[in-house]
Amino acid sequence: MFKIPIARLRQGHRTIRFPDAPPPAMPDRFRGRPALHPERCPPNCRACVEACPTGALSRHPSPSSSSSHALSLDLGRCLFCADCQEACTHQAIAFSDDYRLAVRTRDALIVSDAQAALTLAEALGGRLRKFFGRSLKLRQVSAGGCNACEADVNVLGTIGWDLGRFGIQFVASPRHADGVLVTGPVTGNMRLALQKTYDAVPSPKIVIASGACAISGGPYVDHAECHNGVTALLPVDLFIPGCPPHPLTILDGLLRLVGRL
């Protein structure tokens, strides 16, 4: 009868201590926020732009100089596939290990050489923070996703992450929820289901778009059977880019939203 408690004592504390301690080390293959160095780009080079499968990269005349071009990246479209990094022979693009990517507005996902840092998500204000700052219940909606984003969201419920210790939980019914967390590009078959789920959530409510598909359509952007994400259908309060976003990126965004970071 003592085998179970003895085994548990040997296992020790398995839940990460973040944010009260440094976050866990990211794996070597992790690709976080990209750093852009357009000053390294030769004139008329568009190798990285042409390599991007979703049109997330663009080059345009620099506002500070008539003789140079600026490089910008839409993190909402970015798949973090690193095709642009491999295509660039001048090391003008490099993916860092910075997991902090969640923002409050769609425009904040546009990264350029003129922008030194992302405008990371700020906490809900006023009435919403009073309601959701200590207890936030979310209904997760897979609106045609491939299950990668959904899997990383589910990871937050494991013992290693224990999202519930922050008062944030996923619930089965939208009528018991404070908002919806959407993954997937919102296919034609899921549009009505998503709308009905949102309508069933009592007000006030919030919407979180998690992953490139939910933000912009991801690799399915402009496909006839998808609606390029949730932004055109519902008012989004938090954008979490990635393909899929790492669980730490999702957790960081949620904690910022409820004012825990």
GROMACS .gro file of C-alpha atoms in nm:
model
  261
    1MET     CA    1   0.000   0.000   0.000
    2PHE     CA    2   0.301   0.230   0.035
    3LYS     CA    3   0.428   0.182  -0.320
    4ILE     CA    4   0.222   0.467  -0.469
    5PRO     CA    5   0.322   0.742  -0.217
    6ILE     CA    6   0.686   0.627  -0.229
    7ALA     CA    7   0.687   0.647  -0.610
    8ARG     CA    8   0.529   0.992  -0.594
    9LEU     CA    9   0.795   1.116  -0.351
   10ARG     CA   10   1.068   0.987  -0.581
   11GLN     CA   11   0.917   1.172  -0.875
   12GLY     CA   12   0.937   1.504  -0.695
   13HIS     CA   13   0.778   1.830  -0.811
   14ARG     CA   14   0.688   1.798  -1.178
   15THR     CA   15   0.495   2.120  -1.245
   16ILE     CA   16   0.702   2.402  -1.394
   17ARG     CA   17   0.746   2.694  -1.155
   18PHE     CA   18   0.704   2.959  -1.423
   19PRO     CA   19   0.627   3.250  -1.383
   20ASP     CA   20   0.766   3.248  -1.028
   21ALA     CA   21   1.090   3.104  -1.166
   22PRO     CA   22   1.264   3.119  -1.505
   23PRO     CA   23   1.081   2.935  -1.784
   24PRO     CA   24   1.195   2.589  -1.889
   25ALA     CA   25   1.473   2.573  -2.146
   26MET     CA   26   1.344   2.568  -2.501
   27PRO     CA   27   1.452   2.279  -2.728
   28ASP     CA   28   1.727   2.342  -2.982
   29ARG     CA   29   1.484   2.314  -3.272
   30PHE     CA   30   1.245   2.573  -3.127
   31ARG     CA   31   1.186   2.876  -3.350
   32GLY     CA   32   1.074   3.187  -3.169
   33ARG     CA   33   1.040   3.548  -3.267
   34PRO     CA   34   1.244   3.620  -3.583
   35ALA     CA   35   1.503   3.895  -3.592
   36LEU     CA   36   1.522   4.095  -3.915
   37HIS     CA   37   1.838   4.264  -4.045
   38PRO     CA   38   1.737   4.440  -4.367
   39GLU     CA   39   2.066   4.631  -4.376
   40ARG     CA   40   2.225   4.302  -4.487
   41CYS     CA   41   1.989   4.267  -4.784
   42PRO     CA   42   2.146   4.342  -5.123
   43PRO     CA   43   1.947   4.562  -5.363
   44ASN     CA   44   1.664   4.391  -5.550
   45CYS     CA   45   1.702   4.065  -5.357
   46ARG     CA   46   1.368   3.895  -5.293
   47ALA     CA   47   1.482   3.541  -5.216
   48CYS     CA   48   1.321   3.530  -4.873
   49VAL     CA   49   0.998   3.691  -4.993
   50GLU     CA   50   0.960   3.439  -5.275
   51ALA     CA   51   1.041   3.147  -5.044
   52CYS     CA   52   0.764   3.228  -4.795
   53PRO     CA   53   0.469   2.991  -4.855
   54THR     CA   54   0.208   3.226  -4.702
   55GLY     CA   55   0.324   3.569  -4.820
   56ALA     CA   56   0.419   3.672  -4.469
   57LEU     CA   57   0.732   3.858  -4.584
   58SER     CA   58   0.748   4.175  -4.788
   59ARG     CA   59   1.004   4.432  -4.900
   60HIS     CA   60   0.914   4.793  -4.953
   61PRO     CA   61   1.092   5.130  -4.974
   62SER     CA   62   1.232   5.237  -4.641
   63PRO     CA   63   1.062   5.544  -4.494
   64SER     CA   64   1.396   5.667  -4.361
   65SER     CA   65   1.597   5.635  -4.682
   66SER     CA   66   1.509   5.664  -5.050
   67SER     CA   67   1.798   5.436  -5.146
   68SER     CA   68   1.714   5.135  -4.928
   69HIS     CA   69   1.432   4.892  -4.867
   70ALA     CA   70   1.270   4.777  -4.545
   71LEU     CA   71   1.181   4.418  -4.464
   72SER     CA   72   0.862   4.336  -4.275
   73LEU     CA   73   0.716   4.011  -4.148
   74ASP     CA   74   0.356   3.938  -4.058
   75LEU     CA   75   0.378   3.702  -3.761
   76GLY     CA   76   0.008   3.632  -3.801
   77ARG     CA   77   0.082   3.464  -4.135
   78CYS     CA   78   0.422   3.319  -4.042
   79LEU     CA   79   0.444   2.938  -4.015
   80PHE     CA   80   0.790   2.954  -3.854
   81CYS     CA   81   0.898   2.705  -4.120
   82ALA     CA   82   1.234   2.884  -4.168
   83ASP     CA   83   1.214   2.859  -4.547
   84CYS     CA   84   1.301   3.229  -4.560
   85GLN     CA   85   1.605   3.179  -4.338
   86GLU     CA   86   1.730   2.897  -4.559
   87ALA     CA   87   1.672   3.098  -4.877
   88CYS     CA   88   1.858   3.404  -4.747
   89THR     CA   89   2.233   3.375  -4.805
   90HIS     CA   90   2.298   3.707  -4.630
   91GLN     CA   91   2.168   3.612  -4.282
   92ALA     CA   92   1.910   3.889  -4.287
   93ILE     CA   93   1.657   3.668  -4.107
   94ALA     CA   94   1.715   3.450  -3.803
   95PHE     CA   95   1.474   3.282  -3.564
   96SER     CA   96   1.547   3.340  -3.196
   97ASP     CA   97   1.445   3.141  -2.888
   98ASP     CA   98   1.211   3.416  -2.766
   99TYR     CA   99   0.878   3.247  -2.693
  100ARG     CA  100   0.697   3.572  -2.606
  101LEU     CA  101   0.475   3.640  -2.908
  102ALA     CA  102   0.118   3.707  -2.791
  103VAL     CA  103  -0.026   4.051  -2.865
  104ARG     CA  104  -0.362   4.225  -2.827
  105THR     CA  105  -0.405   4.368  -3.178
  106ARG     CA  106  -0.361   4.232  -3.529
  107ASP     CA  107  -0.140   4.524  -3.634
  108ALA     CA  108   0.103   4.447  -3.352
  109LEU     CA  109   0.199   4.124  -3.532
  110ILE     CA  110   0.372   4.315  -3.812
  111VAL     CA  111   0.746   4.308  -3.738
  112SER     CA  112   0.991   4.528  -3.924
  113ASP     CA  113   1.342   4.663  -3.889
  114ALA     CA  114   1.200   4.984  -3.746
  115GLN     CA  115   1.033   4.792  -3.462
  116ALA     CA  116   1.280   4.684  -3.196
  117ALA     CA  117   1.035   4.471  -2.999
  118LEU     CA  118   0.684   4.336  -3.012
  119THR     CA  119   0.414   4.521  -2.824
  120LEU     CA  120   0.339   4.225  -2.603
  121ALA     CA  121  -0.013   4.166  -2.478
  122GLU     CA  122  -0.137   4.387  -2.200
  123ALA     CA  123  -0.387   4.284  -1.936
  124LEU     CA  124  -0.759   4.320  -1.983
  125GLY     CA  125  -0.875   4.652  -1.854
  126GLY     CA  126  -1.140   4.767  -1.614
  127ARG     CA  127  -1.452   4.556  -1.596
  128LEU     CA  128  -1.313   4.260  -1.791
  129ARG     CA  129  -1.009   4.225  -1.570
  130LYS     CA  130  -1.230   4.241  -1.263
  131PHE     CA  131  -1.440   3.954  -1.402
  132PHE     CA  132  -1.166   3.734  -1.548
  133GLY     CA  133  -0.844   3.825  -1.367
  134ARG     CA  134  -0.875   3.548  -1.108
  135SER     CA  135  -1.101   3.299  -1.287
  136LEU     CA  136  -1.118   3.248  -1.662
  137LYS     CA  137  -1.313   2.963  -1.823
  138LEU     CA  138  -1.260   2.900  -2.194
  139ARG     CA  139  -1.434   2.687  -2.452
  140GLN     CA  140  -1.184   2.566  -2.710
  141VAL     CA  141  -1.314   2.547  -3.067
  142SER     CA  142  -1.122   2.356  -3.333
  143ALA     CA  143  -1.247   2.533  -3.644
  144GLY     CA  144  -1.094   2.293  -3.895
  145GLY     CA  145  -0.747   2.267  -3.741
  146CYS     CA  146  -0.493   1.994  -3.813
  147ASN     CA  147  -0.477   1.910  -3.439
  148ALA     CA  148  -0.127   2.053  -3.383
  149CYS     CA  149  -0.252   2.371  -3.214
  150GLU     CA  150  -0.516   2.172  -3.032
  151ALA     CA  151  -0.254   1.930  -2.898
  152ASP     CA  152  -0.036   2.209  -2.761
  153VAL     CA  153  -0.337   2.371  -2.595
  154ASN     CA  154  -0.416   2.036  -2.432
  155VAL     CA  155  -0.061   2.016  -2.298
  156LEU     CA  156  -0.142   2.305  -2.064
  157GLY     CA  157  -0.379   2.078  -1.876
  158THR     CA  158  -0.113   1.822  -1.791
  159ILE     CA  159   0.064   1.797  -1.457
  160GLY     CA  160   0.376   1.957  -1.602
  161TRP     CA  161   0.195   2.283  -1.678
  162ASP     CA  162  -0.117   2.276  -1.458
  163LEU     CA  163  -0.300   2.572  -1.612
  164GLY     CA  164  -0.572   2.543  -1.348
  165ARG     CA  165  -0.340   2.678  -1.077
  166PHE     CA  166  -0.386   3.021  -1.236
  167GLY     CA  167  -0.764   2.994  -1.232
  168ILE     CA  168  -0.773   2.931  -1.608
  169GLN     CA  169  -0.962   2.623  -1.722
  170PHE     CA  170  -1.121   2.479  -2.035
  171VAL     CA  171  -1.486   2.384  -2.004
  172ALA     CA  172  -1.715   2.160  -2.208
  173SER     CA  173  -2.006   2.398  -2.255
  174PRO     CA  174  -1.991   2.753  -2.395
  175ARG     CA  175  -2.267   2.845  -2.150
  176HIS     CA  176  -2.018   2.785  -1.868
  177ALA     CA  177  -1.740   2.980  -2.042
  178ASP     CA  178  -1.609   3.336  -2.031
  179GLY     CA  179  -1.480   3.318  -2.387
  180VAL     CA  180  -1.361   3.100  -2.670
  181LEU     CA  181  -1.013   2.998  -2.778
  182VAL     CA  182  -1.016   2.930  -3.151
  183THR     CA  183  -0.775   2.713  -3.349
  184GLY     CA  184  -0.793   2.632  -3.719
  185PRO     CA  185  -0.865   2.843  -4.029
  186VAL     CA  186  -1.246   2.842  -3.981
  187THR     CA  187  -1.358   2.613  -4.259
  188GLY     CA  188  -1.694   2.649  -4.430
  189ASN     CA  189  -1.829   2.357  -4.229
  190MET     CA  190  -1.719   2.511  -3.897
  191ARG     CA  191  -1.816   2.873  -3.946
  192LEU     CA  192  -2.173   2.836  -3.821
  193ALA     CA  193  -2.066   2.611  -3.534
  194LEU     CA  194  -1.810   2.869  -3.422
  195GLN     CA  195  -2.062   3.151  -3.444
  196LYS     CA  196  -2.318   2.956  -3.243
  197THR     CA  197  -2.056   2.870  -2.980
  198TYR     CA  198  -1.961   3.236  -2.948
  199ASP     CA  199  -2.325   3.341  -2.926
  200ALA     CA  200  -2.386   3.088  -2.647
  201VAL     CA  201  -2.113   3.238  -2.427
  202PRO     CA  202  -2.270   3.487  -2.184
  203SER     CA  203  -2.152   3.847  -2.199
  204PRO     CA  204  -1.904   3.991  -2.131
  205LYS     CA  205  -1.683   3.751  -2.324
  206ILE     CA  206  -1.346   3.733  -2.493
  207VAL     CA  207  -1.200   3.565  -2.803
  208ILE     CA  208  -0.849   3.423  -2.838
  209ALA     CA  209  -0.701   3.328  -3.175
  210SER     CA  210  -0.429   3.068  -3.129
  211GLY     CA  211  -0.207   2.972  -3.423
  212ALA     CA  212  -0.147   3.103  -3.773
  213CYS     CA  213  -0.460   2.933  -3.908
  214ALA     CA  214  -0.690   3.103  -3.658
  215ILE     CA  215  -0.525   3.440  -3.717
  216SER     CA  216  -0.490   3.446  -4.095
  217GLY     CA  217  -0.571   3.107  -4.248
  218GLY     CA  218  -0.217   2.973  -4.216
  219PRO     CA  219  -0.114   2.748  -4.506
  220TYR     CA  220  -0.476   2.748  -4.622
  221VAL     CA  221  -0.495   3.126  -4.667
  222ASP     CA  222  -0.737   3.231  -4.944
  223HIS     CA  223  -0.857   2.873  -4.996
  224ALA     CA  224  -1.217   2.858  -5.111
  225GLU     CA  225  -1.317   2.635  -4.819
  226CYS     CA  226  -1.177   2.848  -4.536
  227HIS     CA  227  -1.240   3.199  -4.407
  228ASN     CA  228  -0.879   3.299  -4.334
  229GLY     CA  229  -0.918   3.267  -3.962
  230VAL     CA  230  -1.147   3.418  -3.704
  231THR     CA  231  -1.056   3.786  -3.732
  232ALA     CA  232  -1.322   3.866  -3.992
  233LEU     CA  233  -1.594   3.687  -3.794
  234LEU     CA  234  -1.542   3.771  -3.426
  235PRO     CA  235  -1.374   4.048  -3.223
  236VAL     CA  236  -1.040   3.903  -3.111
  237ASP     CA  237  -0.888   4.005  -2.777
  238LEU     CA  238  -0.563   3.806  -2.793
  239PHE     CA  239  -0.352   3.684  -3.085
  240ILE     CA  240  -0.106   3.398  -3.025
  241PRO     CA  241   0.102   3.336  -3.340
  242GLY     CA  242   0.282   3.013  -3.427
  243CYS     CA  243   0.236   2.692  -3.623
  244PRO     CA  244   0.164   2.563  -3.371
  245PRO     CA  245   0.234   2.800  -3.082
  246HIS     CA  246   0.450   2.639  -2.815
  247PRO     CA  247   0.263   2.572  -2.488
  248LEU     CA  248   0.488   2.828  -2.318
  249THR     CA  249   0.388   3.088  -2.578
  250ILE     CA  250   0.021   3.016  -2.511
  251LEU     CA  251   0.068   3.024  -2.134
  252ASP     CA  252   0.262   3.350  -2.154
  253GLY     CA  253  -0.016   3.509  -2.358
  254LEU     CA  254  -0.293   3.392  -2.126
  255LEU     CA  255  -0.110   3.512  -1.815
  256ARG     CA  256  -0.049   3.852  -1.973
  257LEU     CA  257  -0.415   3.877  -2.065
  258VAL     CA  258  -0.533   3.823  -1.707
  259GLY     CA  259  -0.261   4.043  -1.557
  260ARG     CA  260  -0.046   3.770  -1.404
  261LEU     CA  261   0.272   3.882  -1.581
   0.00000   0.00000   0.00000
